[in-house]
Short mmCIF file of C-alpha atoms and ligand atoms in Angstrom, two decimals:
data_model
loop_
_atom_site.label_atom_id
_atom_site.label_comp_id
_atom_site.label_asym_id
_atom_site.label_seq_id
_atom_site.Cartn_x
_atom_site.Cartn_y
_atom_site.Cartn_z
CA MET A 1 0.03 0.02 -0.06
CA ILE A 2 1.30 3.63 -0.83
CA GLN A 3 1.24 5.80 2.23
CA LYS A 4 1.15 9.34 2.61
CA ILE A 5 4.55 11.27 3.01
CA LYS A 6 5.80 11.48 6.58
CA GLY A 7 4.92 14.74 8.02
CA THR A 8 1.88 15.36 5.95
CA MET A 9 -1.81 14.80 6.99
CA ASP A 10 -5.09 13.92 5.44
CA ILE A 11 -7.99 15.91 6.82
CA LEU A 12 -11.02 13.96 6.68
CA PRO A 13 -14.80 15.25 6.29
CA GLY A 14 -15.06 14.28 10.27
CA GLU A 15 -12.51 17.00 10.78
CA THR A 16 -12.80 19.69 7.97
CA PRO A 17 -15.95 21.40 10.00
CA LEU A 18 -13.59 22.39 12.43
CA TRP A 19 -10.90 23.58 10.07
CA ARG A 20 -13.58 25.50 8.20
CA TYR A 21 -14.99 26.96 11.48
CA ILE A 22 -11.35 28.24 12.34
CA GLU A 23 -10.64 29.33 8.77
CA GLY A 24 -13.93 31.04 8.56
CA ILE A 25 -13.12 33.11 11.99
CA MET A 26 -9.82 34.14 10.48
CA ARG A 27 -11.43 35.49 7.38
CA GLU A 28 -13.99 37.34 9.13
CA GLU A 29 -11.57 38.81 11.52
CA ALA A 30 -9.02 39.72 8.91
CA GLU A 31 -11.74 41.61 6.94
CA LYS A 32 -12.93 43.35 9.89
CA TYR A 33 -9.17 44.89 10.24
CA GLY A 34 -9.21 45.63 6.57
CA TYR A 35 -7.09 42.96 5.09
CA GLY A 36 -7.85 41.51 1.89
CA GLU A 37 -7.13 38.03 0.79
CA ILE A 38 -3.99 37.33 -1.40
CA ARG A 39 -3.15 34.08 -3.43
CA THR A 40 0.27 33.44 -4.63
CA PRO A 41 1.95 30.29 -5.89
CA THR A 42 2.82 27.11 -3.82
CA PHE A 43 6.28 27.25 -5.27
CA GLU A 44 8.62 30.04 -6.31
CA ASN A 45 12.33 30.61 -7.40
CA THR A 46 14.60 29.24 -4.60
CA GLU A 47 16.40 32.56 -4.72
CA LEU A 48 13.20 34.47 -3.46
CA PHE A 49 13.25 32.55 -0.13
CA VAL A 50 17.18 32.47 0.28
CA ARG A 51 17.18 36.27 -0.10
CA GLY A 52 13.69 36.81 1.56
CA VAL A 53 13.88 34.43 4.58
CA GLY A 54 17.81 34.69 5.14
CA ASP A 55 20.59 32.30 4.08
CA THR A 56 21.67 31.88 7.67
CA THR A 57 18.33 30.59 8.77
CA ASP A 58 17.61 26.81 9.36
CA VAL A 59 14.55 27.13 7.14
CA VAL A 60 16.83 27.96 4.13
CA GLN A 61 20.07 25.83 5.07
CA LYS A 62 18.14 22.54 6.09
CA GLU A 63 14.29 22.62 5.68
CA MET A 64 13.37 23.62 2.14
CA TYR A 65 12.14 21.36 -0.42
CA THR A 66 14.13 22.57 -3.24
CA PHE A 67 14.20 20.88 -6.79
CA ALA A 68 15.38 21.61 -10.31
CA ASP A 69 12.59 22.37 -12.63
CA ARG A 70 12.02 19.75 -15.42
CA ASP A 71 12.49 21.98 -18.47
CA GLU A 72 14.69 24.79 -17.37
CA ASP A 73 18.00 25.00 -15.71
CA ARG A 74 16.31 26.67 -12.56
CA SER A 75 16.08 25.82 -8.88
CA ILE A 76 12.53 26.00 -7.30
CA SER A 77 11.28 25.43 -3.68
CA LEU A 78 8.08 24.91 -2.26
CA ARG A 79 6.99 27.85 -0.04
CA PRO A 80 8.45 27.56 3.52
CA GLU A 81 6.30 30.60 4.82
CA GLY A 82 4.49 33.37 2.95
CA THR A 83 5.74 36.61 3.69
CA ALA A 84 8.43 36.30 0.82
CA SER A 85 5.89 35.62 -1.76
CA VAL A 86 3.52 38.31 -0.71
CA VAL A 87 6.20 40.75 -1.18
CA ARG A 88 7.42 39.76 -4.40
CA ALA A 89 3.90 39.72 -5.62
CA LEU A 90 3.54 43.33 -4.17
CA ILE A 91 6.39 44.32 -6.02
CA GLU A 92 5.80 42.47 -9.32
CA ASN A 93 2.26 43.79 -9.55
CA GLY A 94 3.08 47.37 -8.83
CA LYS A 95 1.47 47.76 -5.66
CA CYS A 96 4.25 49.68 -3.78
CA SER A 97 2.86 53.12 -5.07
CA ASP A 98 -0.67 52.45 -4.05
CA PRO A 99 -1.91 54.41 -0.77
CA MET A 100 -0.67 53.02 2.23
CA PRO A 101 -1.05 50.84 4.26
CA LEU A 102 -1.59 47.67 2.09
CA LYS A 103 -3.16 44.93 4.01
CA TYR A 104 -3.08 41.33 3.03
CA TYR A 105 -3.95 38.07 4.35
CA TYR A 106 -3.80 34.19 3.27
CA ILE A 107 -4.40 31.02 4.59
CA ILE A 108 -1.99 28.48 2.88
CA SER A 109 0.15 25.28 3.36
CA CYS A 110 3.88 25.51 3.82
CA PHE A 111 6.45 23.05 3.52
CA ARG A 112 9.52 22.51 5.77
CA HIS A 113 11.66 19.24 6.12
CA GLU A 114 11.54 19.21 9.72
CA LYS A 115 11.65 16.47 12.43
CA PRO A 116 7.57 15.57 12.66
CA GLN A 117 6.05 15.58 15.94
CA ALA A 118 3.12 16.77 17.90
CA GLY A 119 2.69 20.42 16.33
CA ARG A 120 5.32 20.07 13.89
CA SER A 121 4.76 18.76 10.57
CA ARG A 122 6.51 19.01 6.80
CA GLU A 123 3.16 20.45 5.31
CA PHE A 124 1.55 22.77 7.87
CA TYR A 125 -1.30 25.20 7.50
CA GLN A 126 -0.94 28.86 8.45
CA PHE A 127 -2.98 31.63 8.49
CA GLY A 128 -0.68 34.91 7.80
CA THR A 129 -1.20 38.51 7.44
CA GLU A 130 0.93 41.33 6.21
CA MET A 131 0.59 45.16 6.28
CA PHE A 132 2.87 47.35 4.50
CA GLY A 133 3.57 51.17 4.49
CA SER A 134 3.58 51.94 8.06
CA HIS A 135 6.41 52.75 10.55
CA SER A 136 3.86 53.65 13.46
CA PRO A 137 3.24 51.25 16.42
CA ALA A 138 -0.29 51.82 15.62
CA SER A 139 0.25 49.25 12.67
CA ASP A 140 2.11 46.70 15.06
CA ALA A 141 -0.70 47.13 17.55
CA THR A 142 -3.37 46.42 14.84
CA ALA A 143 -1.54 43.33 13.51
CA ILE A 144 -1.24 41.89 17.18
CA ALA A 145 -4.86 42.92 17.97
CA LEU A 146 -5.90 40.84 14.87
CA ALA A 147 -4.14 37.73 16.02
CA ASN A 148 -5.53 38.46 19.50
CA SER A 149 -9.07 38.59 18.26
CA VAL A 150 -9.11 35.33 16.31
CA LEU A 151 -7.62 33.63 19.30
CA ARG A 152 -10.21 35.04 21.62
CA ARG A 153 -13.13 34.45 19.31
CA LEU A 154 -11.81 30.96 19.20
CA GLY A 155 -12.48 30.80 23.04
CA LEU A 156 -8.70 30.21 23.66
CA LYS A 157 -8.05 31.34 27.06
CA ASN A 158 -4.57 29.94 28.01
CA VAL A 159 -2.66 31.43 25.29
CA LYS A 160 -0.31 34.47 26.29
CA LEU A 161 1.03 37.35 24.17
CA HIS A 162 4.92 37.85 24.44
CA ILE A 163 6.35 40.85 23.01
CA ASN A 164 9.79 42.13 22.48
CA SER A 165 11.65 44.58 20.34
CA ILE A 166 14.92 43.50 18.73
CA GLY A 167 16.12 46.85 17.47
CA CYS A 168 16.76 48.31 14.26
CA LYS A 169 19.66 48.88 11.81
CA GLU A 170 20.74 51.79 14.12
CA CYS A 171 20.84 50.11 17.52
CA ARG A 172 20.92 46.17 16.46
CA PRO A 173 24.96 46.24 15.66
CA LYS A 174 25.77 47.36 19.14
CA TYR A 175 23.43 44.98 20.78
CA ARG A 176 24.95 42.20 18.58
CA GLU A 177 28.42 43.20 19.80
CA ALA A 178 27.46 42.69 23.58
CA LEU A 179 25.72 39.58 22.89
CA VAL A 180 28.78 38.07 20.92
CA ARG A 181 30.98 39.27 23.73
CA TYR A 182 28.72 37.55 26.52
CA PHE A 183 28.49 34.33 24.59
CA ASP A 184 32.17 34.12 23.66
CA SER A 185 33.10 34.04 27.07
CA ARG A 186 30.99 30.77 27.66
CA LYS A 187 31.70 29.59 24.47
CA ASP A 188 32.57 25.93 25.85
CA LYS A 189 29.02 25.59 27.21
CA LEU A 190 27.25 26.23 23.75
CA CYS A 191 25.87 23.48 21.29
CA ASP A 192 27.64 23.08 18.13
CA THR A 193 24.94 24.73 16.05
CA CYS A 194 25.22 27.80 18.42
CA LYS A 195 28.96 28.01 18.04
CA THR A 196 28.47 28.58 14.32
CA ARG A 197 25.61 31.00 14.98
CA LEU A 198 27.89 33.26 17.08
CA ASP A 199 29.28 34.43 14.23
CA LYS A 200 26.61 34.45 11.83
CA ASN A 201 23.36 34.96 13.67
CA PRO A 202 24.17 35.35 17.25
CA LEU A 203 20.47 36.68 17.99
CA ARG A 204 19.43 33.02 17.33
CA LEU A 205 21.32 31.84 20.46
CA LEU A 206 18.61 33.23 22.55
CA ASP A 207 16.02 30.79 21.24
CA CYS A 208 18.18 27.86 21.20
CA LYS A 209 16.11 24.99 22.81
CA ASN A 210 19.51 23.27 24.13
CA PRO A 211 18.93 23.26 27.89
CA ASP A 212 22.76 24.61 28.56
CA CYS A 213 22.04 27.36 25.83
CA ALA A 214 18.71 28.23 27.36
CA GLU A 215 20.45 28.33 30.69
CA GLY A 216 23.25 30.51 29.41
CA ALA A 217 20.67 32.86 27.62
CA LYS A 218 18.93 33.91 30.61
CA ALA A 219 21.51 36.08 31.83
CA ALA A 220 22.57 37.37 28.49
CA PRO A 221 22.30 41.19 27.50
CA ARG A 222 18.60 42.04 26.56
CA THR A 223 17.63 43.82 23.32
CA THR A 224 15.29 46.11 25.39
CA GLU A 225 18.49 47.56 27.33
CA HIS A 226 19.86 48.38 23.92
CA LEU A 227 17.21 50.07 21.98
CA CYS A 228 17.98 53.48 20.30
CA GLU A 229 15.76 56.38 21.22
CA SER A 230 13.31 55.65 18.40
CA CYS A 231 12.79 51.83 18.85
CA GLU A 232 12.74 52.64 22.55
CA LYS A 233 9.83 55.14 21.90
CA ASN A 234 7.92 52.96 19.37
CA PHE A 235 8.16 50.02 22.07
CA SER A 236 6.89 52.00 24.43
CA LEU A 237 4.07 53.45 22.36
CA LEU A 238 3.06 49.85 21.27
CA LYS A 239 2.96 48.76 25.00
CA SER A 240 0.52 51.86 25.68
CA ALA A 241 -1.49 50.90 22.72
CA LEU A 242 -1.92 47.28 23.85
CA ASP A 243 -2.84 48.65 27.18
CA GLY A 244 -5.40 51.05 25.83
CA MET A 245 -6.90 48.24 23.58
CA GLY A 246 -7.29 45.90 26.38
CA ILE A 247 -4.93 43.41 25.40
CA ASP A 248 -2.68 41.56 27.87
CA TYR A 249 0.94 40.82 27.35
CA VAL A 250 4.23 40.16 28.82
CA VAL A 251 7.66 41.58 27.66
CA ASP A 252 10.02 38.64 26.84
CA SER A 253 13.53 39.08 26.02
CA SER A 254 13.85 35.57 24.64
CA ILE A 255 11.39 36.31 21.75
CA VAL A 256 13.69 36.76 18.86
CA ARG A 257 11.92 34.87 16.02
CA GLY A 258 13.66 32.72 13.80
CA LEU A 259 13.73 34.25 10.27
CA ASP A 260 16.28 36.92 9.33
CA TYR A 261 14.35 39.83 8.15
CA TYR A 262 12.75 41.02 11.60
CA THR A 263 13.51 44.36 13.18
CA GLY A 264 11.81 46.16 15.83
CA THR A 265 8.69 44.68 17.36
CA VAL A 266 8.56 40.81 17.31
CA PHE A 267 5.70 38.84 19.20
CA GLU A 268 4.64 35.42 19.74
CA PHE A 269 1.24 33.78 21.32
CA ILE A 270 2.03 30.92 23.39
CA ALA A 271 -0.42 28.17 24.42
CA GLU A 272 -0.13 26.36 27.50
CA GLY A 273 -0.55 22.65 27.89
CA ILE A 274 0.22 21.67 24.09
CA GLY A 275 3.67 20.54 24.55
CA ALA A 276 6.84 21.70 23.44
CA GLN A 277 5.52 23.21 20.14
CA SER A 278 3.53 25.87 22.01
CA THR A 279 4.00 28.78 19.83
CA VAL A 280 0.51 29.16 18.08
CA CYS A 281 1.35 32.60 16.32
CA GLY A 282 4.83 34.35 15.73
CA GLY A 283 5.30 37.53 13.97
CA GLY A 284 6.94 40.86 13.89
CA ARG A 285 8.23 43.83 12.01
CA TYR A 286 10.38 43.62 8.82
CA ASP A 287 11.32 47.07 7.64
CA GLY A 288 14.36 45.94 5.31
CA LEU A 289 12.57 43.16 3.50
CA VAL A 290 10.72 44.86 0.52
CA SER A 291 13.98 46.98 -0.44
CA SER A 292 16.11 43.91 -0.12
CA LEU A 293 13.78 42.09 -2.57
CA GLY A 294 14.08 44.69 -5.09
CA GLY A 295 11.09 47.12 -4.08
CA PRO A 296 11.16 50.32 -2.48
CA GLU A 297 11.83 51.25 1.17
CA LEU A 298 8.72 49.92 2.60
CA PRO A 299 8.33 48.84 6.29
CA GLY A 300 5.96 45.97 7.19
CA ILE A 301 4.56 43.93 10.05
CA GLY A 302 3.04 40.74 9.96
CA PHE A 303 2.40 37.15 11.59
CA GLY A 304 1.98 33.54 10.92
CA MET A 305 -0.52 31.52 12.92
CA GLY A 306 -0.32 27.72 12.73
CA ILE A 307 -3.60 26.06 12.35
CA THR A 308 -2.55 22.59 13.43
CA ARG A 309 -1.13 24.07 16.74
CA LEU A 310 -4.27 25.83 17.15
CA ILE A 311 -6.21 22.80 17.05
CA LEU A 312 -4.03 21.19 19.52
CA ALA A 313 -4.79 24.20 21.86
CA MET A 314 -8.64 23.93 21.09
CA ARG A 315 -8.54 20.23 21.75
CA GLU A 316 -6.91 20.62 25.05
CA ALA A 317 -9.49 23.18 26.18
CA GLY A 318 -12.48 20.96 24.74
CA LEU A 319 -13.09 23.55 21.89
CA ASP A 320 -12.92 21.17 19.01
CA ASN A 321 -16.29 19.95 18.98
CA ILE A 322 -17.59 21.46 15.74
CA GLU A 323 -19.92 19.35 13.77
CA GLY A 324 -20.63 19.71 10.04
CA ALA A 325 -24.02 20.44 8.48
CA LYS A 326 -26.76 17.73 9.32
CA PRO A 327 -29.27 16.55 6.81
CA LYS A 328 -32.71 18.25 6.86
CA LEU A 329 -34.39 15.45 5.30
CA TYR A 330 -33.70 11.84 4.43
CA ILE A 331 -36.21 10.25 1.70
CA ALA A 332 -36.21 6.38 2.07
CA ALA A 333 -37.62 4.67 -1.06
CA MET A 334 -38.97 1.19 -1.50
CA GLY A 335 -38.84 -0.03 -5.18
CA GLU A 336 -37.42 1.32 -8.41
CA SER A 337 -40.15 3.90 -9.19
CA ALA A 338 -39.91 5.30 -5.69
CA MET A 339 -36.28 5.40 -5.96
CA LEU A 340 -36.69 7.72 -8.90
CA LYS A 341 -39.36 9.85 -7.22
CA ALA A 342 -36.95 10.25 -4.31
CA LEU A 343 -34.17 11.56 -6.49
CA SER A 344 -36.49 14.01 -8.07
CA ILE A 345 -38.03 15.28 -4.95
CA ALA A 346 -34.49 15.63 -3.14
CA GLU A 347 -33.24 17.51 -6.37
CA ARG A 348 -36.32 19.86 -6.10
CA LEU A 349 -35.57 20.51 -2.50
CA ARG A 350 -31.73 21.12 -3.07
CA LYS A 351 -32.55 23.71 -5.54
CA GLU A 352 -34.68 25.18 -2.82
CA GLY A 353 -31.49 25.28 -0.57
CA VAL A 354 -32.56 22.11 1.40
CA TYR A 355 -29.86 19.51 2.38
CA ALA A 356 -31.70 16.50 1.40
CA GLU A 357 -30.48 12.96 0.91
CA CYS A 358 -32.04 9.81 -0.39
CA ASP A 359 -30.79 6.32 -0.65
CA VAL A 360 -28.36 5.62 -3.58
CA VAL A 361 -27.29 2.13 -2.50
CA GLY A 362 -30.64 0.15 -2.96
CA ARG A 363 -30.83 -0.89 0.68
CA SER A 364 -33.79 -2.31 2.54
CA LEU A 365 -36.42 -0.02 4.18
CA LYS A 366 -34.96 -0.89 7.58
CA ALA A 367 -31.49 -0.45 6.53
CA GLN A 368 -32.31 3.24 5.14
CA MET A 369 -34.24 4.10 8.31
CA LYS A 370 -31.07 2.99 10.36
CA TYR A 371 -28.87 5.16 8.17
CA ALA A 372 -31.27 8.22 8.62
CA ASN A 373 -30.75 7.92 12.17
CA LYS A 374 -26.93 7.50 11.97
CA ILE A 375 -26.74 10.68 9.87
CA SER A 376 -28.88 12.53 12.23
CA ALA A 377 -31.50 13.62 9.62
CA GLU A 378 -34.13 15.98 11.02
CA TYR A 379 -36.86 14.73 8.86
CA THR A 380 -37.63 11.49 7.06
CA LEU A 381 -40.01 10.71 4.37
CA ILE A 382 -40.96 7.11 3.14
CA VAL A 383 -42.06 6.78 -0.34
CA GLY A 384 -43.32 3.43 -1.85
CA ASP A 385 -46.09 2.49 -4.40
CA SER A 386 -48.86 3.51 -2.52
CA GLU A 387 -47.49 7.22 -1.92
CA ILE A 388 -46.69 7.51 -5.63
CA GLU A 389 -50.14 6.48 -6.39
CA SER A 390 -51.65 9.26 -4.10
CA GLY A 391 -48.97 11.71 -4.35
CA LYS A 392 -48.88 12.09 -0.59
CA ALA A 393 -46.53 10.87 2.31
CA GLN A 394 -45.94 11.24 5.95
CA LEU A 395 -43.35 13.64 6.61
CA ARG A 396 -41.66 12.53 10.28
CA ASN A 397 -39.73 14.87 12.53
CA MET A 398 -37.22 12.44 13.98
CA GLN A 399 -36.77 14.45 17.18
CA SER A 400 -40.59 14.74 18.12
CA GLY A 401 -41.92 11.63 16.35
CA GLU A 402 -44.81 13.95 15.05
CA GLN A 403 -45.99 12.98 11.43
CA THR A 404 -47.56 15.42 8.92
CA GLU A 405 -49.11 14.58 5.49
CA VAL A 406 -47.54 16.26 2.59
CA GLU A 407 -47.74 16.54 -1.24
CA LEU A 408 -44.81 14.76 -2.69
CA ASP A 409 -44.58 17.12 -5.85
CA SER A 410 -44.91 20.61 -3.89
CA PHE A 411 -44.17 20.28 -0.20
CA ARG A 412 -41.78 22.49 1.39
CA ILE A 413 -39.25 22.16 4.26
P1 ATP B 501 9.00 27.24 15.45
O1 ATP B 501 9.81 28.26 16.42
O2 ATP B 501 7.85 26.65 16.38
O3 ATP B 501 9.66 26.27 14.71
P2 ATP B 501 8.97 29.25 13.47
O4 ATP B 501 9.40 30.44 14.18
O5 ATP B 501 9.73 28.32 12.74
O6 ATP B 501 8.26 28.26 14.60
P3 ATP B 501 7.06 30.79 11.89
O7 ATP B 501 8.10 30.54 10.52
O8 ATP B 501 7.14 32.18 12.35
O9 ATP B 501 7.55 29.62 12.84
O10 ATP B 501 5.71 30.35 11.39
C1 ATP B 501 4.62 30.81 12.06
C2 ATP B 501 3.67 29.83 12.87
O11 ATP B 501 3.44 28.54 11.78
C3 ATP B 501 4.41 29.13 13.86
O12 ATP B 501 4.37 29.94 15.08
C4 ATP B 501 3.84 27.84 14.13
O13 ATP B 501 2.36 28.05 14.89
C5 ATP B 501 3.54 27.54 12.80
N1 ATP B 501 4.53 26.68 12.14
C6 ATP B 501 5.85 26.71 11.99
N2 ATP B 501 6.46 25.61 11.40
C7 ATP B 501 5.47 24.69 11.65
C8 ATP B 501 5.42 23.31 11.41
N3 ATP B 501 6.68 22.46 11.05
N4 ATP B 501 4.34 22.75 11.71
C9 ATP B 501 3.19 23.09 12.25
N5 ATP B 501 2.99 24.33 12.39
C10 ATP B 501 4.33 25.16 12.34
MG1 MG B 502 10.83 26.56 13.04
#
């Protein structure tokens, strides 16, 4: 038997109502905040992600699904995230000179060759948003408020917002120096990956999962103590904005985010009780990204929310019991002409907007009624030769047992 690829999943009809419920809330909330949906290709030129995500990141170095295109000498990758593609689309479609801000959202699957475990898969689903054209912390607060309101509407209470600022191109170099100095003095205690990160991407040492590195990170210099005046002011304004909007948060200096393009505000929403992969949403500001991909200087702020992890959190909180639509009517038929009649009644009702089903298997009447029960039909109708002759049948309310006589060709439900 051929099996699915490790780290991918089948989402069956029993589970899709929950997915659609979650996605529906994401769409509604995004649109309330003025974001419009964008759809970009599943694969792009590898170069886009190398430049957009950063060639020092694990995502680019170890996790991308990269392959040679069949007919051209070109390297292609499945998207490991959504932001780089949105920025490319923005530049390519000449949107950078539109009135600002530009606000986009998407619900996509992303691909990363990671070690599959609870909350971590190789194809995963993400709700992402991007806002371009504002340096103001008002835009950071808006992005965070949108993520927050999705989580609140889903009923998730044990999810905490952690915020931090990792500085800009003015203050980051000095912070970086302080960080390298600190970790250099305890280099022998670092894991091998962090030893190499020390030169290339020292900020990443702060979110290493290795226990010794994590211990060392606790006493490391904090970004928030090295911010320039403008970053300091923005961060403080963001906090006031969140306070004013009634959004709880903690300042957490270990939040640095995995991707290279972040500047200034970074944040994560972390769920309790769902194990090690507990970041349900991560995001931040990326003021240099648009220009580094060939566009104008255009600041941006966005986030990605992992749908699989949200579902784990909803399950943990008992919020995952979302059922699909139930049939309004099941028509049981006895014999061939009754079967034809049932098909035509069901079709007439569906055109009127009713969810109606009838037997297509050719089961006995008893088995049909058992099936009607199993699919929780609200009403049933039994059609046999005598019903066809009289043009009338008994419509039965399955809950109350109450029966009403109806005209087969004209009844409404
Ligand atoms: P993590 O630190 O958990 O690896 P990340 O920083 O790599 O996350 P992002 O690239 O910011 O994650 O993606 C945004 C969100 O997408 C994450 O917060 C998480 O909820 C989800 N996510 C990321 N990678 C995976 C994965 N392999 N499987 C399932 N969900 C994922
Ligand atoms: Mg990751």
